[in-house]
Short mmCIF file of C-alpha atoms and ligand atoms in Angstrom, two decimals:
data_model
loop_
_atom_site.label_atom_id
_atom_site.label_comp_id
_atom_site.label_asym_id
_atom_site.label_seq_id
_atom_site.Cartn_x
_atom_site.Cartn_y
_atom_site.Cartn_z
CA MET A 29 -13.60 -11.67 -20.30
CA ASN A 30 -10.92 -10.18 -18.03
CA GLY A 31 -11.77 -8.31 -14.87
CA ILE A 32 -10.94 -7.83 -11.21
CA LEU A 33 -10.41 -11.13 -9.32
CA SER A 34 -9.53 -9.78 -5.87
CA TYR A 35 -8.34 -6.61 -4.16
CA GLY A 36 -6.86 -5.28 -0.92
CA THR A 37 -6.06 -1.86 0.46
CA TYR A 38 -3.69 -0.43 3.02
CA LEU A 39 -3.62 2.92 4.78
CA PRO A 40 -0.97 3.79 7.38
CA LEU A 41 -2.36 4.37 10.89
CA PHE A 42 -0.99 7.90 11.27
CA ARG A 43 -3.06 11.03 10.62
CA LEU A 44 -1.92 14.65 10.54
CA ASP A 45 -4.61 17.22 11.38
CA ARG A 46 -4.22 19.90 8.71
CA LYS A 47 -4.91 22.69 11.21
CA LEU A 48 -1.59 21.80 12.93
CA ILE A 49 0.18 22.87 9.73
CA GLY A 50 -1.66 26.21 9.84
CA GLU A 51 -0.69 26.72 13.49
CA ALA A 52 2.98 26.19 12.62
CA ILE A 53 3.08 27.96 9.27
CA GLN A 54 0.71 30.83 8.66
CA GLY A 55 -1.41 30.31 5.57
CA GLY A 56 -0.80 26.52 5.47
CA GLY A 57 -3.04 23.65 6.43
CA GLY A 58 -6.81 23.56 6.05
CA LYS A 59 -9.61 21.32 7.35
CA GLY A 60 -9.60 17.59 7.96
CA THR A 61 -6.67 15.16 8.17
CA ARG A 62 -4.21 13.45 5.85
CA SER A 63 -2.72 9.95 6.12
CA VAL A 64 1.01 9.74 6.87
CA ALA A 65 3.45 6.86 6.41
CA GLY A 66 5.23 5.79 9.59
CA HIS A 67 8.99 6.31 9.86
CA ASP A 68 9.64 2.70 8.80
CA GLU A 69 7.22 2.64 5.88
CA ASP A 70 7.62 3.37 2.18
CA THR A 71 5.65 2.61 -0.96
CA THR A 72 7.13 -0.91 -1.13
CA THR A 73 6.08 -1.81 2.44
CA PHE A 74 2.61 -0.32 1.75
CA GLY A 75 2.46 -2.37 -1.43
CA VAL A 76 3.39 -5.61 0.33
CA THR A 77 0.59 -5.21 2.89
CA ALA A 78 -2.02 -4.28 0.28
CA ALA A 79 -0.84 -7.16 -1.92
CA ARG A 80 -1.04 -9.66 0.96
CA ARG A 81 -4.62 -8.55 1.58
CA ALA A 82 -5.39 -8.91 -2.14
CA VAL A 83 -4.05 -12.46 -2.56
CA GLN A 84 -5.33 -13.81 0.78
CA PRO A 85 -8.99 -14.33 -0.36
CA ILE A 86 -7.84 -16.27 -3.47
CA GLY A 87 -5.59 -18.62 -1.54
CA GLY A 88 -2.24 -16.86 -2.00
CA ALA A 89 -0.06 -15.63 -4.85
CA GLY A 90 0.39 -19.01 -6.59
CA SER A 91 -1.59 -18.03 -9.70
CA ILE A 92 0.07 -14.62 -10.23
CA GLY A 93 1.77 -14.36 -13.63
CA SER A 94 3.04 -10.79 -13.36
CA ILE A 95 3.33 -7.96 -10.83
CA TRP A 96 3.00 -4.28 -11.76
CA PHE A 97 4.06 -1.62 -9.23
CA ALA A 98 3.16 2.03 -9.82
CA SER A 99 4.26 4.96 -7.65
CA THR A 100 5.42 8.56 -7.91
CA GLU A 101 7.63 7.89 -4.86
CA PRO A 102 9.43 4.56 -5.48
CA PRO A 103 12.01 3.62 -2.81
CA TYR A 104 14.53 2.81 -5.58
CA ALA A 105 15.29 4.12 -9.04
CA ASP A 106 17.14 1.79 -11.48
CA LYS A 107 16.33 -1.21 -9.28
CA THR A 108 12.85 -2.75 -9.69
CA ASN A 109 10.78 -2.26 -6.53
CA ALA A 110 8.19 -4.87 -7.54
CA THR A 111 10.73 -7.68 -6.91
CA ALA A 112 10.58 -7.12 -3.11
CA ILE A 113 6.78 -7.34 -3.29
CA HIS A 114 7.12 -10.49 -5.44
CA ASP A 115 9.31 -12.22 -2.86
CA ALA A 116 7.38 -10.92 0.18
CA ILE A 117 4.08 -12.44 -1.01
CA ALA A 118 5.83 -15.63 -2.21
CA ALA A 119 4.75 -15.22 -5.84
CA PRO A 120 5.98 -17.98 -8.19
CA ASP A 121 9.58 -17.61 -9.45
CA GLU A 122 8.16 -17.62 -13.00
CA ALA A 123 6.12 -14.45 -12.33
CA ALA A 124 7.49 -11.27 -13.92
CA ALA A 125 7.75 -8.06 -11.86
CA TYR A 126 7.73 -4.56 -13.32
CA ASP A 127 7.73 -0.95 -12.10
CA VAL A 128 5.66 1.71 -13.87
CA ASN A 129 6.92 4.71 -11.94
CA GLY A 130 7.14 8.47 -12.03
CA ALA A 131 3.82 10.02 -13.04
CA VAL A 132 0.44 9.89 -11.28
CA ARG A 133 -1.05 8.52 -14.52
CA SER A 134 1.24 5.46 -14.21
CA GLY A 135 -1.28 4.02 -11.73
CA ILE A 136 -4.17 3.69 -14.13
CA GLY A 137 -1.64 2.72 -16.84
CA ALA A 138 -0.43 -0.24 -14.76
CA LEU A 139 -4.04 -1.26 -14.10
CA ARG A 140 -4.89 -1.16 -17.81
CA ALA A 141 -1.73 -3.15 -18.64
CA GLY A 142 -2.61 -5.78 -16.03
CA LEU A 143 -6.17 -6.08 -17.35
CA THR A 144 -4.88 -7.07 -20.81
CA GLN A 145 -2.70 -9.98 -19.62
CA GLY A 146 -3.56 -13.60 -20.36
CA GLN A 147 -2.71 -14.67 -16.78
CA PRO A 148 -3.76 -13.15 -13.44
CA SER A 149 -1.68 -10.04 -12.71
CA LEU A 150 -1.16 -8.28 -9.41
CA VAL A 151 -1.33 -4.50 -9.83
CA VAL A 152 0.09 -2.63 -6.84
CA LEU A 153 -0.69 1.09 -6.73
CA SER A 154 1.19 2.67 -3.86
CA ASP A 155 2.04 6.26 -3.13
CA MET A 156 3.29 8.88 -0.68
CA ARG A 157 2.47 12.46 -1.66
CA SER A 158 4.43 15.42 -0.27
CA GLY A 159 5.00 19.10 -0.90
CA MET A 160 6.93 22.06 0.43
CA PRO A 161 6.17 22.82 4.13
CA GLY A 162 3.07 25.00 4.36
CA GLY A 163 2.14 24.40 0.72
CA ALA A 164 -1.07 23.05 -0.78
CA ASP A 165 0.42 19.72 -1.89
CA GLU A 166 1.69 18.95 1.61
CA SER A 167 -1.74 19.32 3.21
CA SER A 168 -3.81 17.85 0.34
CA GLY A 169 -1.53 14.86 -0.28
CA GLY A 170 -1.95 11.46 1.35
CA ASP A 171 -0.20 8.10 1.72
CA GLY A 172 -1.74 4.73 0.93
CA ALA A 173 -1.92 1.73 -1.38
CA ALA A 174 -4.34 -0.53 -3.18
CA ALA A 175 -3.58 -3.86 -4.84
CA LEU A 176 -5.79 -5.58 -7.40
CA VAL A 177 -5.55 -9.04 -8.88
CA VAL A 178 -6.83 -8.72 -12.45
CA GLY A 179 -7.06 -10.90 -15.52
CA PRO A 180 -8.98 -13.97 -16.65
CA GLY A 181 -11.00 -15.71 -13.93
CA SER A 182 -10.65 -19.32 -12.81
CA GLU A 183 -12.56 -21.66 -10.52
CA GLY A 184 -10.53 -20.60 -7.48
CA ALA A 185 -10.56 -16.91 -8.42
CA PRO A 186 -13.62 -16.01 -10.48
CA VAL A 187 -14.07 -12.54 -11.99
CA LEU A 188 -15.74 -10.25 -9.40
CA CYS A 189 -16.45 -7.56 -11.98
CA GLU A 190 -15.72 -7.86 -15.67
CA LEU A 191 -14.24 -5.10 -17.79
CA ILE A 192 -16.90 -4.18 -20.35
CA GLY A 193 -15.58 -0.87 -21.66
CA ALA A 194 -12.57 1.44 -21.65
CA GLY A 195 -11.41 4.75 -23.09
CA SER A 196 -8.44 7.13 -23.08
CA GLN A 197 -7.57 10.63 -24.27
CA THR A 198 -4.12 12.21 -24.22
CA ALA A 199 -2.88 15.74 -24.72
CA GLU A 200 0.51 17.28 -23.94
CA PHE A 201 0.20 20.36 -21.73
CA LEU A 202 1.79 21.75 -18.56
CA ASP A 203 -0.32 20.93 -15.51
CA ARG A 204 1.88 19.36 -12.80
CA TRP A 205 5.58 18.49 -13.05
CA ARG A 206 8.64 17.69 -10.97
CA GLU A 207 12.30 17.33 -11.84
CA PRO A 208 13.44 13.78 -10.98
CA ARG A 209 15.70 14.92 -8.10
CA GLU A 210 13.19 17.36 -6.59
CA ALA A 211 10.96 16.49 -3.63
CA ALA A 212 8.06 18.82 -4.41
CA SER A 213 6.14 19.21 -7.63
CA LYS A 214 5.12 22.44 -9.33
CA SER A 215 1.87 23.18 -11.10
CA TRP A 216 0.47 25.66 -13.58
CA GLU A 217 -2.43 27.92 -12.69
CA ASP A 218 -5.43 25.75 -11.76
CA ARG A 219 -8.01 27.04 -14.23
CA PHE A 220 -5.82 26.36 -17.27
CA GLY A 221 -5.69 22.62 -16.55
CA GLU A 222 -9.37 22.54 -15.66
CA GLN A 223 -10.34 24.07 -19.03
CA ILE A 224 -8.45 21.31 -20.85
CA LEU A 225 -9.14 18.35 -18.58
CA VAL A 226 -12.87 18.66 -17.95
CA PRO A 227 -14.03 18.36 -21.61
CA LEU A 228 -11.31 15.79 -22.30
CA ALA A 229 -12.37 13.64 -19.34
CA SER A 230 -16.08 13.95 -20.22
CA ALA A 231 -15.30 12.72 -23.74
CA THR A 232 -13.24 9.82 -22.33
CA LEU A 233 -16.08 8.65 -20.09
CA THR A 234 -18.54 8.88 -23.00
CA GLN A 235 -16.14 6.88 -25.18
CA ALA A 236 -15.79 4.17 -22.50
CA LEU A 237 -19.55 3.96 -21.88
CA GLU A 238 -20.24 3.73 -25.64
CA SER A 239 -17.73 0.88 -25.96
CA ALA A 240 -19.64 -0.88 -23.16
CA GLY A 241 -22.98 -0.10 -24.82
CA ILE A 242 -24.49 1.65 -21.79
CA GLU A 243 -25.67 5.13 -20.79
CA LEU A 244 -24.33 7.20 -17.87
CA GLY A 245 -27.75 6.77 -16.21
CA ALA A 246 -27.07 3.02 -15.94
CA VAL A 247 -23.88 3.55 -13.91
CA ASP A 248 -24.51 2.57 -10.28
CA HIS A 249 -21.10 3.57 -8.88
CA LEU A 250 -19.00 6.34 -10.43
CA VAL A 251 -15.42 6.90 -9.29
CA VAL A 252 -13.75 10.18 -10.29
CA ALA A 253 -10.12 10.61 -9.26
CA GLY A 254 -6.97 12.35 -10.41
CA SER A 255 -4.14 14.70 -9.63
CA HIS A 256 -5.99 17.87 -10.73
CA GLU A 257 -8.33 18.47 -7.80
CA ARG A 258 -10.19 21.41 -9.30
CA ALA A 259 -10.96 19.42 -12.47
CA VAL A 260 -12.04 16.39 -10.40
CA ARG A 261 -14.38 18.55 -8.29
CA GLY A 262 -15.82 20.12 -11.44
CA LEU A 263 -16.35 16.76 -13.12
CA ARG A 264 -18.10 15.30 -10.08
CA LYS A 265 -20.63 18.16 -10.32
CA LYS A 266 -20.99 18.35 -14.09
CA LEU A 267 -20.94 14.76 -15.33
CA GLY A 268 -24.58 14.17 -14.42
CA ALA A 269 -24.31 10.81 -12.66
CA LYS A 270 -27.54 9.48 -11.18
CA VAL A 271 -28.33 10.38 -7.58
CA GLY A 272 -26.20 8.47 -5.09
CA ALA A 273 -23.89 7.00 -7.75
CA LEU A 274 -20.83 9.15 -7.01
CA VAL A 275 -18.39 7.18 -4.83
CA ALA A 276 -17.37 9.34 -1.85
CA ASP A 277 -14.02 11.08 -2.16
CA PRO A 278 -11.89 10.09 0.88
CA SER A 279 -9.51 13.06 0.42
CA PRO A 280 -10.88 15.10 3.37
CA SER A 281 -9.66 12.44 5.84
CA ILE A 282 -6.75 10.71 4.04
CA GLY A 283 -5.65 13.15 1.31
CA ASN A 284 -4.98 12.52 -2.36
CA THR A 285 -2.99 9.29 -2.55
CA GLY A 286 -1.61 9.74 -6.08
CA THR A 287 -1.39 6.48 -8.05
CA ALA A 288 -3.48 4.70 -5.37
CA GLN A 289 -6.39 7.15 -5.29
CA LEU A 290 -8.54 5.66 -8.06
CA ALA A 291 -8.13 2.07 -6.87
CA LEU A 292 -8.89 2.96 -3.23
CA GLN A 293 -12.25 4.37 -4.40
CA LEU A 294 -12.80 1.42 -6.71
CA ALA A 295 -12.33 -0.83 -3.67
CA ASP A 296 -14.89 1.26 -1.75
CA ALA A 297 -17.37 0.73 -4.61
CA LEU A 298 -16.70 -3.03 -4.75
CA ASP A 299 -17.19 -3.26 -0.98
CA VAL A 300 -20.88 -2.38 -1.41
CA ALA A 301 -21.73 -3.25 -5.06
CA GLU A 302 -24.45 -5.76 -5.94
CA PRO A 303 -24.38 -8.37 -8.75
CA GLY A 304 -25.30 -6.89 -12.13
CA GLN A 305 -24.43 -3.32 -11.13
CA VAL A 306 -22.17 -1.15 -13.28
CA ILE A 307 -19.07 0.57 -11.89
CA ALA A 308 -17.34 3.28 -13.94
CA ALA A 309 -13.96 4.75 -12.98
CA LEU A 310 -12.64 7.97 -14.49
CA HIS A 311 -9.06 9.11 -13.89
CA VAL A 312 -7.78 12.58 -14.74
CA ALA A 313 -4.02 13.24 -15.06
CA ASP A 314 -2.16 14.33 -18.23
CA GLY A 315 -5.25 13.28 -20.13
CA ALA A 316 -7.96 10.92 -18.97
CA ASP A 317 -8.70 7.20 -18.72
CA ALA A 318 -12.01 5.48 -18.04
CA LEU A 319 -12.87 1.87 -17.22
CA VAL A 320 -16.36 0.35 -17.05
CA PHE A 321 -17.05 -2.86 -15.11
CA ARG A 322 -20.10 -5.05 -14.54
CA VAL A 323 -20.30 -6.80 -11.15
CA THR A 324 -20.75 -10.60 -11.25
CA ASP A 325 -22.44 -13.04 -8.86
CA ALA A 326 -18.99 -14.05 -7.55
CA LEU A 327 -18.51 -10.87 -5.48
CA ALA A 328 -20.68 -11.98 -2.55
CA GLY A 329 -18.78 -15.26 -2.14
CA TRP A 330 -15.45 -13.43 -2.35
CA ARG A 331 -16.49 -11.05 0.45
CA GLU A 332 -17.10 -14.05 2.72
CA ARG A 333 -13.56 -15.32 2.12
CA ARG A 334 -11.99 -11.99 2.92
CA THR A 335 -10.86 -11.12 6.44
CA THR A 336 -11.62 -7.57 7.43
CA GLY A 337 -10.89 -5.39 10.40
CA ALA A 338 -11.00 -1.67 10.91
CA ASP A 339 -7.56 -0.17 11.40
CA GLN A 340 -7.59 2.50 14.07
CA THR A 341 -5.80 5.78 13.51
CA ILE A 342 -3.07 7.53 15.50
CA PRO A 343 -2.78 11.35 15.49
CA ILE A 344 0.72 12.81 15.06
CA THR A 345 2.18 16.30 15.47
CA TYR A 346 3.40 18.39 12.55
CA ALA A 347 6.98 18.14 13.90
CA THR A 348 6.72 14.33 13.78
CA TYR A 349 5.48 14.55 10.19
CA LEU A 350 8.43 16.79 9.24
CA LEU A 351 10.92 14.46 10.97
CA TRP A 352 9.55 11.38 9.24
CA ARG A 353 9.54 13.18 5.88
CA LYS A 354 13.20 14.24 6.44
CA GLU A 355 12.15 17.90 6.22
CA LEU A 356 13.51 18.25 9.78
CA HIS A 357 16.72 16.50 10.75
CA ARG A 358 17.02 14.92 14.17
CA GLU A 359 20.38 14.68 15.98
CA PRO A 360 21.54 11.21 14.89
CA PRO A 361 21.92 8.53 17.58
CA ARG A 362 25.46 8.46 19.00
CA ARG A 363 25.95 4.94 17.78
CA PRO A 364 27.85 3.50 14.85
CA ASP A 365 25.80 3.31 11.66
CA PRO A 366 24.07 -0.03 11.18
CA ASP A 367 25.79 -2.61 8.99
CA VAL A 368 25.30 -2.39 5.26
CA PRO A 369 23.14 -5.41 4.33
CA ALA A 370 25.24 -7.95 2.41
CA ALA A 371 23.73 -8.83 -0.96
CA PRO A 372 24.77 -12.54 -1.00
CA ALA A 373 23.32 -13.20 2.48
CA ALA A 374 20.09 -11.34 1.70
CA TYR A 375 19.68 -13.34 -1.51
CA ARG A 376 20.49 -16.68 0.14
CA ASP A 377 18.03 -16.04 2.99
CA ARG A 378 15.34 -14.33 0.91
CA ARG A 379 12.61 -16.89 1.67
CA TRP A 380 13.11 -16.01 5.32
CA LYS A 381 13.97 -12.31 5.00
CA PHE A 382 11.27 -11.37 2.48
CA ALA A 383 8.59 -14.09 2.56
CA PHE A 384 9.03 -14.72 6.32
CA ARG A 385 9.17 -18.47 5.85
CA GLY A 386 10.61 -20.70 8.57
CA SER A 387 10.83 -24.49 8.69
CA ARG A 388 8.79 -27.17 10.47
CA CYS A 389 10.44 -30.43 11.57
CA ASP A 390 8.82 -33.39 9.78
CA VAL A 391 9.59 -35.64 12.74
CA CYS A 392 8.41 -33.67 15.79
CA GLY A 393 6.61 -30.63 14.30
CA THR A 394 8.78 -27.95 15.94
CA VAL A 395 8.76 -24.66 14.01
CA HIS A 396 12.14 -22.95 13.53
CA LEU A 397 12.43 -19.21 12.86
CA PRO A 398 14.69 -18.65 10.94
CA PRO A 399 14.60 -22.03 9.13
CA GLN A 400 17.12 -24.65 10.27
CA ARG A 401 18.57 -27.87 8.85
CA VAL A 402 18.93 -29.54 12.25
CA CYS A 403 15.90 -29.68 14.56
CA ALA A 404 16.61 -27.94 17.88
CA SER A 405 14.07 -30.18 19.58
CA CYS A 406 14.63 -33.74 18.30
CA GLY A 407 17.90 -33.42 16.39
CA ALA A 408 16.49 -34.69 13.04
CA VAL A 409 18.71 -33.57 10.13
CA ASP A 410 17.38 -32.22 6.80
CA GLN A 411 13.83 -33.32 7.56
CA MET A 412 12.16 -29.92 7.34
CA THR A 413 9.17 -28.49 5.43
CA PRO A 414 8.98 -24.76 4.66
CA GLU A 415 6.59 -23.01 7.07
CA PRO A 416 5.17 -19.62 5.97
CA VAL A 417 4.37 -17.54 9.06
CA ALA A 418 3.70 -14.03 7.65
CA ASP A 419 -0.06 -14.36 8.18
CA ALA A 420 0.27 -15.74 11.71
CA THR A 421 -0.73 -13.66 14.70
CA GLY A 422 1.16 -14.02 17.95
CA THR A 423 1.57 -13.13 21.61
CA ILE A 424 4.35 -11.06 23.16
CA PHE A 425 6.53 -13.29 25.37
CA THR A 426 8.88 -10.52 26.45
CA VAL A 427 9.36 -6.88 25.46
CA THR A 428 11.95 -4.15 26.06
CA ALA A 429 12.68 -0.57 25.00
CA ASP A 430 16.27 -0.35 23.70
CA HIS A 431 17.56 3.23 24.06
CA LEU A 432 21.00 2.37 22.65
CA ALA A 433 20.06 0.62 19.40
CA PHE A 434 20.17 2.58 16.14
CA SER A 435 16.64 3.67 15.29
CA GLU A 436 15.05 6.41 13.18
CA ALA A 437 12.47 6.81 15.98
CA PRO A 438 14.18 5.93 19.29
CA PRO A 439 13.80 4.10 21.56
CA MET A 440 13.58 0.87 19.57
CA ALA A 441 10.97 -1.52 21.00
CA VAL A 442 12.05 -5.13 20.68
CA ALA A 443 9.95 -8.18 21.52
CA VAL A 444 10.12 -11.94 21.54
CA VAL A 445 6.87 -13.15 19.98
CA ASP A 446 5.31 -16.61 20.18
CA LEU A 447 3.41 -17.23 16.95
CA ASP A 448 0.08 -19.02 17.16
CA GLY A 449 0.97 -21.90 14.85
CA GLY A 450 4.30 -22.50 16.61
CA GLY A 451 7.67 -20.78 16.46
CA ARG A 452 9.25 -17.97 18.41
CA VAL A 453 10.79 -14.90 16.80
CA GLN A 454 12.65 -11.83 18.08
CA CYS A 455 11.68 -8.70 16.18
CA GLU A 456 11.15 -4.98 16.38
CA LEU A 457 7.71 -3.60 17.32
CA THR A 458 6.12 -0.86 15.24
CA ASP A 459 3.12 1.52 15.07
CA LEU A 460 3.21 1.95 18.86
CA ALA A 461 1.81 5.48 19.36
CA GLY A 462 4.23 6.13 22.21
CA THR A 463 3.28 3.25 24.49
CA LEU A 464 5.22 0.03 24.99
CA PRO A 465 2.96 -3.05 24.73
CA SER A 466 2.81 -5.54 27.60
CA ILE A 467 3.70 -9.20 27.87
CA GLY A 468 0.70 -11.20 26.61
CA ASP A 469 -0.45 -8.53 24.13
CA ARG A 470 -1.54 -9.79 20.72
CA VAL A 471 0.42 -8.80 17.59
CA GLU A 472 0.35 -9.26 13.82
CA MET A 473 3.34 -9.30 11.47
CA LEU A 474 4.08 -6.55 8.94
CA PHE A 475 6.74 -6.01 6.27
CA ARG A 476 8.67 -2.85 7.18
CA ARG A 477 12.04 -1.13 6.77
CA ALA A 478 14.62 -1.60 9.52
CA TYR A 479 16.85 1.25 8.27
CA THR A 480 18.39 2.63 5.12
CA VAL A 481 22.16 2.71 4.81
CA ASN A 482 24.33 3.33 1.74
CA GLY A 483 21.08 3.77 -0.21
CA ILE A 484 20.02 0.21 0.62
CA HIS A 485 16.60 -0.24 2.24
CA ASN A 486 16.92 -3.09 4.73
CA TYR A 487 13.44 -4.65 4.86
CA VAL A 488 12.44 -6.86 7.79
CA TRP A 489 9.29 -8.26 9.41
CA LYS A 490 8.08 -6.44 12.49
CA ALA A 491 5.21 -7.02 14.90
CA ARG A 492 2.51 -4.49 15.69
CA PRO A 493 -0.19 -4.58 18.35
CA ILE A 494 -3.59 -5.72 17.11
CA ARG A 495 -5.82 -2.78 17.98
CA SER A 496 -9.02 -3.81 16.21
CA ALA A 497 -9.60 -6.91 18.34
CA ALA A 498 -9.35 -7.83 22.00
CA PRO A 499 -6.45 -10.05 23.16
CA GLY A 500 -7.17 -13.71 22.60
CA ASP A 501 -9.44 -13.19 19.58
CA ASP A 502 -8.50 -15.44 16.72
CA ARG A 503 -6.78 -14.27 13.59
CA GLU A 504 -9.84 -14.13 11.35
CA GLU A 505 -11.27 -11.34 13.44
CA ALA A 506 -7.96 -9.64 14.00
CA HIS A 507 -6.69 -9.19 10.48
CA GLY A 508 -7.22 -5.96 8.61
ZN1 ZN B 428 12.16 -32.24 15.35
#
């Protein structure tokens, strides 16, 4: 029986207090906060980090047969975004990579597609939700990602919860829509969608539970998510789940994360579920989908293999949010535009550029970043073994703020980092919250965007300060 084999989530560090929107634009905002992507993040970089966290407890991406990326805000159209995730997590060359983009319902669609595959699939649900300044979508939206490895279990990656039932209902009606070139979506009057979606979603959950042969009263964790917030709120009240079974809705603090919302809550349920318990997940968007899982004995062992760490949050101003969302336009730096990345070089160096893989000298053990043919230490030629360093933590050897370099958020902080397993790399620092780190500070590596030029997103690896652990702590404690 297929099921979920592993999972990982990622939320950006930045939070916008909704009352700051109301202070700037009368009638906007509301209570609580929403999550906001940093200036160098997009749904691909989110997806890479969530995917790395998902494959880490099962020993890497070696068993992945296909990758499915779903977003309403893909960095590219025409070009497949899942290929960058494929290369960044060093998935096998034989693994397929597909995008399922555009609609919020694509998220649960990608998950259902992945669950039917004969090989483990990596489903990456990643989104950034926006709206017109001062509007409801802007304040209620959120940014984040979840990645799930699903499919048949194996000895190294047993099924954590098996799929025991599923259901779907579809109806064509106008609820929420957006023209492909528009930034903000439009929606019909709330109550119309609620009248259609609530009975349709109730029927879908009943259908899924019947296919699993269980009653709603036997569901220990119930996730209800979707793009129609009024319908979701109504369903949470009316469905009649047993006391304490409803999985908390994180929207008040992070916002509605679109294609990622259901899986983020599913991950919350799996974080606390016990063997034998039943988890049901109901998604409402352009119809409804429901999945029913039973937790296996393997979940406890998987939790021990996972590295966890609480990411701290960084408050931002509304002006910063508008700048990062390109709703406000900053005076560009008085520097020439950065070079357009050359396709042949990027392809040739992709193991370095995307997977962050250097080389280790077989003779003397020196690590070279980027990889070299000739050892800088002992001079050995073509005696190198690939050395993946993406999961390594490191220490800042030297750091500087470059006020002249092209940056979307000047000044650019650049550091030379000594990685724990060997190797020294010069890279940009990110997620700094306005303070320049010091020499000796601990950092972790993240897949981010350097800049976008000529429509090409130039992805690179950057270092960010480890905030959840004190300097000198080892990587198990430091990783999020
Ligand atoms: Zn050597």
